[in-house]
Amino acid sequence: MSLRWQQWAVTDIGTRRAQNEDAIVLRDDVQLWAVIDGLGGQDTGTVASAALAHALAHLSLSPQLADACDQLDDVLLAVHEQIHAFSQAQEPTRLVGATVGVLRATATWSLFVWVGDVRLYRLRDGQFSLLSQDHIDESGNLTRLIGTDEPLPDAVVLRAQAGDRYLLCSDGLHAQVPENRLQHWLARDPVTAVRELVAEALVAGGHDNASMVLLEVSNGDD
């Protein structure tokens, strides 16, 4: 039985940043969704996130999950090289990069690929789980970043089922809102959930841009 995916998404600048360096990719037609968090400040973070968003938005994906995994790895590494070259051309040389999380769903299996600290959570039968692991060290510094240092993506293969809800989000959300509140809202009406999660991030200080994609899985004939 095929599964149907519905998405609700939002990105917010927060209260402390001059611009929103996050980007969201929503491709319901091929069941691919991504959250991207640009780093670099001023205009450079938006350059990084926009380059990655453009590449993902125009990627021709194979219906086979293994091939799609290779394709996502290839496009992330290609954009890494582009961003790295851009940063080296700056005077003075600047740190420019992006973290990213990409969820790709097929008829039976799903794939989450990520670099950095964009997270994927799942709510299934009342159980709330973090399905990814941040690429950070003990000091809280990123150890993998598209555009600099080590860009190697990690991946996890998932078998979605009807009733699942997934939350794909940047650290501007999960660093501001406790997991018990993420779980609380993930179980509520999705339209309300994305609105209230942004509100809670802002109340907590809104120190960073906050972006999320909330996904609900149902039977295809529902």
PDB file of C-alpha atoms in Angstrom:
ATOM      1  CA  MET A   1       0.000   0.000   0.000  1.00  0.00           C
ATOM      2  CA  SER A   2       1.395   3.388  -0.984  1.00  0.00           C
ATOM      3  CA  LEU A   3       1.854   6.142   1.555  1.00  0.00           C
ATOM      4  CA  ARG A   4       0.839   9.758   1.226  1.00  0.00           C
ATOM      5  CA  TRP A   5       3.024  12.521   2.666  1.00  0.00           C
ATOM      6  CA  GLN A   6       1.730  15.967   3.604  1.00  0.00           C
ATOM      7  CA  GLN A   7       3.992  18.833   4.571  1.00  0.00           C
ATOM      8  CA  TRP A   8       3.736  22.062   6.541  1.00  0.00           C
ATOM      9  CA  ALA A   9       6.756  24.333   6.605  1.00  0.00           C
ATOM     10  CA  VAL A  10       7.909  27.654   7.994  1.00  0.00           C
ATOM     11  CA  THR A  11      11.100  29.666   8.319  1.00  0.00           C
ATOM     12  CA  ASP A  12      11.508  32.675  10.601  1.00  0.00           C
ATOM     13  CA  ILE A  13      14.310  35.218  10.904  1.00  0.00           C
ATOM     14  CA  GLY A  14      14.181  35.299  14.715  1.00  0.00           C
ATOM     15  CA  THR A  15      14.887  38.389  16.799  1.00  0.00           C
ATOM     16  CA  ARG A  16      18.667  38.762  16.644  1.00  0.00           C
ATOM     17  CA  ARG A  17      19.699  38.302  13.014  1.00  0.00           C
ATOM     18  CA  ALA A  18      19.742  40.925  10.275  1.00  0.00           C
ATOM     19  CA  GLN A  19      18.582  38.421   7.662  1.00  0.00           C
ATOM     20  CA  ASN A  20      17.409  34.871   7.314  1.00  0.00           C
ATOM     21  CA  GLU A  21      20.281  32.610   6.238  1.00  0.00           C
ATOM     22  CA  ASP A  22      18.106  29.471   6.335  1.00  0.00           C
ATOM     23  CA  ALA A  23      16.443  27.927   3.304  1.00  0.00           C
ATOM     24  CA  ILE A  24      13.760  25.278   2.828  1.00  0.00           C
ATOM     25  CA  VAL A  25      13.281  22.995  -0.180  1.00  0.00           C
ATOM     26  CA  LEU A  26       9.796  21.523  -0.665  1.00  0.00           C
ATOM     27  CA  ARG A  27       9.459  19.051  -3.533  1.00  0.00           C
ATOM     28  CA  ASP A  28       6.223  17.214  -2.944  1.00  0.00           C
ATOM     29  CA  ASP A  29       6.335  15.976  -6.549  1.00  0.00           C
ATOM     30  CA  VAL A  30       9.354  13.749  -5.837  1.00  0.00           C
ATOM     31  CA  GLN A  31       8.850  13.522  -2.061  1.00  0.00           C
ATOM     32  CA  LEU A  32      12.012  15.395  -1.096  1.00  0.00           C
ATOM     33  CA  TRP A  33      12.174  17.990   1.668  1.00  0.00           C
ATOM     34  CA  ALA A  34      15.196  19.831   3.032  1.00  0.00           C
ATOM     35  CA  VAL A  35      16.151  22.347   5.692  1.00  0.00           C
ATOM     36  CA  ILE A  36      19.381  24.289   5.157  1.00  0.00           C
ATOM     37  CA  ASP A  37      21.154  26.536   7.661  1.00  0.00           C
ATOM     38  CA  GLY A  38      23.697  28.925   6.125  1.00  0.00           C
ATOM     39  CA  LEU A  39      26.675  30.152   8.125  1.00  0.00           C
ATOM     40  CA  GLY A  40      29.019  33.037   7.470  1.00  0.00           C
ATOM     41  CA  GLY A  41      27.144  36.161   8.400  1.00  0.00           C
ATOM     42  CA  GLN A  42      26.191  39.158   6.291  1.00  0.00           C
ATOM     43  CA  ASP A  43      25.540  37.953   2.726  1.00  0.00           C
ATOM     44  CA  THR A  44      27.759  34.868   2.742  1.00  0.00           C
ATOM     45  CA  GLY A  45      25.476  32.585   4.728  1.00  0.00           C
ATOM     46  CA  THR A  46      22.638  33.238   2.317  1.00  0.00           C
ATOM     47  CA  VAL A  47      24.950  32.496  -0.616  1.00  0.00           C
ATOM     48  CA  ALA A  48      25.734  29.085   0.868  1.00  0.00           C
ATOM     49  CA  SER A  49      22.137  28.184   1.684  1.00  0.00           C
ATOM     50  CA  ALA A  50      20.841  29.473  -1.668  1.00  0.00           C
ATOM     51  CA  ALA A  51      23.429  27.458  -3.614  1.00  0.00           C
ATOM     52  CA  LEU A  52      22.477  24.288  -1.797  1.00  0.00           C
ATOM     53  CA  ALA A  53      18.742  24.956  -2.106  1.00  0.00           C
ATOM     54  CA  HIS A  54      19.068  25.563  -5.854  1.00  0.00           C
ATOM     55  CA  ALA A  55      20.983  22.336  -6.376  1.00  0.00           C
ATOM     56  CA  LEU A  56      18.467  20.267  -4.426  1.00  0.00           C
ATOM     57  CA  ALA A  57      15.501  21.953  -6.107  1.00  0.00           C
ATOM     58  CA  HIS A  58      16.810  21.006  -9.568  1.00  0.00           C
ATOM     59  CA  LEU A  59      18.199  17.556  -8.789  1.00  0.00           C
ATOM     60  CA  SER A  60      16.774  14.765 -10.962  1.00  0.00           C
ATOM     61  CA  LEU A  61      16.243  11.896  -8.541  1.00  0.00           C
ATOM     62  CA  SER A  62      16.243   8.178  -9.209  1.00  0.00           C
ATOM     63  CA  PRO A  63      13.227   6.262  -7.861  1.00  0.00           C
ATOM     64  CA  GLN A  64      15.658   3.703  -6.422  1.00  0.00           C
ATOM     65  CA  LEU A  65      16.690   4.528  -2.869  1.00  0.00           C
ATOM     66  CA  ALA A  66      20.316   3.382  -3.199  1.00  0.00           C
ATOM     67  CA  ASP A  67      20.772   5.493  -6.330  1.00  0.00           C
ATOM     68  CA  ALA A  68      19.083   8.471  -4.667  1.00  0.00           C
ATOM     69  CA  CYS A  69      21.525   8.176  -1.752  1.00  0.00           C
ATOM     70  CA  ASP A  70      24.482   8.341  -4.151  1.00  0.00           C
ATOM     71  CA  GLN A  71      22.894  11.277  -5.971  1.00  0.00           C
ATOM     72  CA  LEU A  72      22.396  13.231  -2.756  1.00  0.00           C
ATOM     73  CA  ASP A  73      25.964  12.526  -1.662  1.00  0.00           C
ATOM     74  CA  ASP A  74      27.244  13.713  -5.025  1.00  0.00           C
ATOM     75  CA  VAL A  75      25.239  16.947  -5.049  1.00  0.00           C
ATOM     76  CA  LEU A  76      26.204  17.819  -1.467  1.00  0.00           C
ATOM     77  CA  LEU A  77      29.891  17.297  -2.231  1.00  0.00           C
ATOM     78  CA  ALA A  78      29.631  19.277  -5.489  1.00  0.00           C
ATOM     79  CA  VAL A  79      28.040  22.250  -3.702  1.00  0.00           C
ATOM     80  CA  HIS A  80      30.652  21.907  -0.950  1.00  0.00           C
ATOM     81  CA  GLU A  81      33.363  22.478  -3.545  1.00  0.00           C
ATOM     82  CA  GLN A  82      31.518  25.491  -4.986  1.00  0.00           C
ATOM     83  CA  ILE A  83      31.042  27.115  -1.582  1.00  0.00           C
ATOM     84  CA  HIS A  84      34.643  26.379  -0.572  1.00  0.00           C
ATOM     85  CA  ALA A  85      35.930  28.046  -3.746  1.00  0.00           C
ATOM     86  CA  PHE A  86      33.683  31.044  -3.087  1.00  0.00           C
ATOM     87  CA  SER A  87      34.958  31.423   0.495  1.00  0.00           C
ATOM     88  CA  GLN A  88      38.595  31.211  -0.623  1.00  0.00           C
ATOM     89  CA  ALA A  89      37.988  33.997  -3.150  1.00  0.00           C
ATOM     90  CA  GLN A  90      36.806  36.409  -0.436  1.00  0.00           C
ATOM     91  CA  GLU A  91      39.123  39.151   0.767  1.00  0.00           C
ATOM     92  CA  PRO A  92      39.899  38.355   3.493  1.00  0.00           C
ATOM     93  CA  THR A  93      39.125  34.653   3.331  1.00  0.00           C
ATOM     94  CA  ARG A  94      35.916  33.973   5.248  1.00  0.00           C
ATOM     95  CA  LEU A  95      34.212  31.002   6.809  1.00  0.00           C
ATOM     96  CA  VAL A  96      31.234  30.232   4.579  1.00  0.00           C
ATOM     97  CA  GLY A  97      29.190  27.070   4.873  1.00  0.00           C
ATOM     98  CA  ALA A  98      25.885  25.383   5.519  1.00  0.00           C
ATOM     99  CA  THR A  99      24.387  22.543   7.470  1.00  0.00           C
ATOM    100  CA  VAL A 100      21.641  20.540   5.815  1.00  0.00           C
ATOM    101  CA  GLY A 101      19.132  17.772   6.343  1.00  0.00           C
ATOM    102  CA  VAL A 102      17.340  16.105   3.413  1.00  0.00           C
ATOM    103  CA  LEU A 103      14.464  13.632   3.661  1.00  0.00           C
ATOM    104  CA  ARG A 104      13.663  11.627   0.535  1.00  0.00           C
ATOM    105  CA  ALA A 105      10.673   9.253   0.550  1.00  0.00           C
ATOM    106  CA  THR A 106       9.917   6.414  -1.865  1.00  0.00           C
ATOM    107  CA  ALA A 107       7.004   3.990  -1.992  1.00  0.00           C
ATOM    108  CA  THR A 108       8.388   1.733   0.733  1.00  0.00           C
ATOM    109  CA  TRP A 109      11.538   3.215   2.241  1.00  0.00           C
ATOM    110  CA  SER A 110      12.730   6.683   3.189  1.00  0.00           C
ATOM    111  CA  LEU A 111      16.184   8.179   3.460  1.00  0.00           C
ATOM    112  CA  PHE A 112      17.504  10.992   5.650  1.00  0.00           C
ATOM    113  CA  VAL A 113      20.861  12.499   4.712  1.00  0.00           C
ATOM    114  CA  TRP A 114      22.456  15.232   6.771  1.00  0.00           C
ATOM    115  CA  VAL A 115      25.582  17.260   7.459  1.00  0.00           C
ATOM    116  CA  GLY A 116      25.895  19.257  10.680  1.00  0.00           C
ATOM    117  CA  ASP A 117      23.136  19.762  13.211  1.00  0.00           C
ATOM    118  CA  VAL A 118      19.907  19.876  11.207  1.00  0.00           C
ATOM    119  CA  ARG A 119      17.790  17.246  12.970  1.00  0.00           C
ATOM    120  CA  LEU A 120      15.060  14.758  12.161  1.00  0.00           C
ATOM    121  CA  TYR A 121      12.547  13.731  14.840  1.00  0.00           C
ATOM    122  CA  ARG A 122       9.766  11.156  14.578  1.00  0.00           C
ATOM    123  CA  LEU A 123       6.552  10.685  16.520  1.00  0.00           C
ATOM    124  CA  ARG A 124       5.191   7.139  16.129  1.00  0.00           C
ATOM    125  CA  ASP A 125       2.458   5.617  18.297  1.00  0.00           C
ATOM    126  CA  GLY A 126       3.164   8.207  20.987  1.00  0.00           C
ATOM    127  CA  GLN A 127       6.924   7.510  20.995  1.00  0.00           C
ATOM    128  CA  PHE A 128       9.120  10.527  20.230  1.00  0.00           C
ATOM    129  CA  SER A 129      12.584   9.816  18.800  1.00  0.00           C
ATOM    130  CA  LEU A 130      15.578  11.734  17.489  1.00  0.00           C
ATOM    131  CA  LEU A 131      16.657   9.890  14.329  1.00  0.00           C
ATOM    132  CA  SER A 132      19.845  11.827  13.541  1.00  0.00           C
ATOM    133  CA  GLN A 133      23.018  12.630  15.450  1.00  0.00           C
ATOM    134  CA  ASP A 134      24.551  16.108  15.400  1.00  0.00           C
ATOM    135  CA  HIS A 135      28.020  16.488  13.922  1.00  0.00           C
ATOM    136  CA  ILE A 136      29.425  18.489  16.824  1.00  0.00           C
ATOM    137  CA  ASP A 137      32.312  18.034  19.251  1.00  0.00           C
ATOM    138  CA  GLU A 138      32.346  18.200  23.047  1.00  0.00           C
ATOM    139  CA  SER A 139      32.682  21.986  22.904  1.00  0.00           C
ATOM    140  CA  GLY A 140      29.575  22.288  20.758  1.00  0.00           C
ATOM    141  CA  ASN A 141      31.473  23.162  17.577  1.00  0.00           C
ATOM    142  CA  LEU A 142      30.413  21.739  14.228  1.00  0.00           C
ATOM    143  CA  THR A 143      32.691  18.983  12.950  1.00  0.00           C
ATOM    144  CA  ARG A 144      31.085  18.647   9.516  1.00  0.00           C
ATOM    145  CA  LEU A 145      29.973  21.530   7.331  1.00  0.00           C
ATOM    146  CA  ILE A 146      29.172  21.958   3.667  1.00  0.00           C
ATOM    147  CA  GLY A 147      31.764  24.436   2.355  1.00  0.00           C
ATOM    148  CA  THR A 148      34.573  23.842   4.823  1.00  0.00           C
ATOM    149  CA  ASP A 149      36.434  21.120   6.689  1.00  0.00           C
ATOM    150  CA  GLU A 150      34.746  17.710   6.544  1.00  0.00           C
ATOM    151  CA  PRO A 151      31.549  17.653   4.425  1.00  0.00           C
ATOM    152  CA  LEU A 152      30.935  13.865   4.537  1.00  0.00           C
ATOM    153  CA  PRO A 153      27.180  13.261   4.845  1.00  0.00           C
ATOM    154  CA  ASP A 154      25.616  10.721   7.176  1.00  0.00           C
ATOM    155  CA  ALA A 155      22.496   8.789   6.217  1.00  0.00           C
ATOM    156  CA  VAL A 156      19.809   6.712   7.893  1.00  0.00           C
ATOM    157  CA  VAL A 157      17.261   4.528   6.115  1.00  0.00           C
ATOM    158  CA  LEU A 158      13.727   4.546   7.534  1.00  0.00           C
ATOM    159  CA  ARG A 159      10.572   2.555   6.925  1.00  0.00           C
ATOM    160  CA  ALA A 160       7.724   5.007   7.341  1.00  0.00           C
ATOM    161  CA  GLN A 161       4.240   3.907   8.269  1.00  0.00           C
ATOM    162  CA  ALA A 162       0.823   5.511   8.281  1.00  0.00           C
ATOM    163  CA  GLY A 163       0.382   7.674  11.350  1.00  0.00           C
ATOM    164  CA  ASP A 164       4.013   8.764  11.540  1.00  0.00           C
ATOM    165  CA  ARG A 165       4.912  12.422  11.932  1.00  0.00           C
ATOM    166  CA  TYR A 166       8.370  13.757  11.200  1.00  0.00           C
ATOM    167  CA  LEU A 167       9.941  17.080  12.155  1.00  0.00           C
ATOM    168  CA  LEU A 168      12.934  18.277  10.158  1.00  0.00           C
ATOM    169  CA  CYS A 169      14.422  21.406  11.738  1.00  0.00           C
ATOM    170  CA  SER A 170      17.411  23.707  12.078  1.00  0.00           C
ATOM    171  CA  ASP A 171      19.164  24.411  15.364  1.00  0.00           C
ATOM    172  CA  GLY A 172      17.363  27.725  15.528  1.00  0.00           C
ATOM    173  CA  LEU A 173      14.390  25.625  16.609  1.00  0.00           C
ATOM    174  CA  HIS A 174      15.780  22.621  18.475  1.00  0.00           C
ATOM    175  CA  ALA A 175      18.347  24.683  20.417  1.00  0.00           C
ATOM    176  CA  GLN A 176      15.604  27.032  21.624  1.00  0.00           C
ATOM    177  CA  VAL A 177      12.660  24.698  22.231  1.00  0.00           C
ATOM    178  CA  PRO A 178      13.006  21.685  24.585  1.00  0.00           C
ATOM    179  CA  GLU A 179      12.295  18.250  23.172  1.00  0.00           C
ATOM    180  CA  ASN A 180       9.245  17.762  25.366  1.00  0.00           C
ATOM    181  CA  ARG A 181       7.707  20.837  23.711  1.00  0.00           C
ATOM    182  CA  LEU A 182       8.650  19.584  20.254  1.00  0.00           C
ATOM    183  CA  GLN A 183       6.884  16.329  21.089  1.00  0.00           C
ATOM    184  CA  HIS A 184       3.871  18.184  22.468  1.00  0.00           C
ATOM    185  CA  TRP A 185       3.324  20.185  19.297  1.00  0.00           C
ATOM    186  CA  LEU A 186       4.211  17.380  16.900  1.00  0.00           C
ATOM    187  CA  ALA A 187       1.159  15.527  18.237  1.00  0.00           C
ATOM    188  CA  ARG A 188      -1.168  18.489  17.569  1.00  0.00           C
ATOM    189  CA  ASP A 189      -2.797  19.971  14.501  1.00  0.00           C
ATOM    190  CA  PRO A 190       0.080  20.624  12.047  1.00  0.00           C
ATOM    191  CA  VAL A 191      -0.970  24.173  11.134  1.00  0.00           C
ATOM    192  CA  THR A 192      -1.098  25.097  14.801  1.00  0.00           C
ATOM    193  CA  ALA A 193       2.094  23.172  15.523  1.00  0.00           C
ATOM    194  CA  VAL A 194       4.368  25.041  13.112  1.00  0.00           C
ATOM    195  CA  ARG A 195       2.949  28.388  14.253  1.00  0.00           C
ATOM    196  CA  GLU A 196       3.359  27.642  17.947  1.00  0.00           C
ATOM    197  CA  LEU A 197       6.825  26.140  17.592  1.00  0.00           C
ATOM    198  CA  VAL A 198       8.068  29.342  15.977  1.00  0.00           C
ATOM    199  CA  ALA A 199       6.351  31.332  18.724  1.00  0.00           C
ATOM    200  CA  GLU A 200       8.093  29.298  21.430  1.00  0.00           C
ATOM    201  CA  ALA A 201      11.476  29.762  19.727  1.00  0.00           C
ATOM    202  CA  LEU A 202      10.897  33.532  19.687  1.00  0.00           C
ATOM    203  CA  VAL A 203       9.793  33.616  23.317  1.00  0.00           C
ATOM    204  CA  ALA A 204      12.954  31.679  24.227  1.00  0.00           C
ATOM    205  CA  GLY A 205      15.041  34.462  22.699  1.00  0.00           C
ATOM    206  CA  GLY A 206      14.901  33.896  18.946  1.00  0.00           C
ATOM    207  CA  HIS A 207      18.705  33.935  18.829  1.00  0.00           C
ATOM    208  CA  ASP A 208      18.875  32.290  15.407  1.00  0.00           C
ATOM    209  CA  ASN A 209      16.827  31.778  12.264  1.00  0.00           C
ATOM    210  CA  ALA A 210      14.372  28.929  12.869  1.00  0.00           C
ATOM    211  CA  SER A 211      13.179  26.641  10.080  1.00  0.00           C
ATOM    212  CA  MET A 212      11.169  23.447  10.004  1.00  0.00           C
ATOM    213  CA  VAL A 213       9.272  21.014   7.826  1.00  0.00           C
ATOM    214  CA  LEU A 214       6.562  18.968   9.532  1.00  0.00           C
ATOM    215  CA  LEU A 215       5.510  15.837   7.634  1.00  0.00           C
ATOM    216  CA  GLU A 216       2.534  13.565   8.231  1.00  0.00           C
ATOM    217  CA  VAL A 217       2.275  10.089   6.696  1.00  0.00           C
ATOM    218  CA  SER A 218      -1.054   8.472   5.857  1.00  0.00           C
ATOM    219  CA  ASN A 219      -2.337   5.656   3.650  1.00  0.00           C
ATOM    220  CA  GLY A 220      -2.490   6.699   0.018  1.00  0.00           C
ATOM    221  CA  ASP A 221      -6.233   6.053  -0.196  1.00  0.00           C
ATOM    222  CA  ASP A 222      -7.112   8.086   2.922  1.00  0.00           C
TER     223      ASP A 222
END
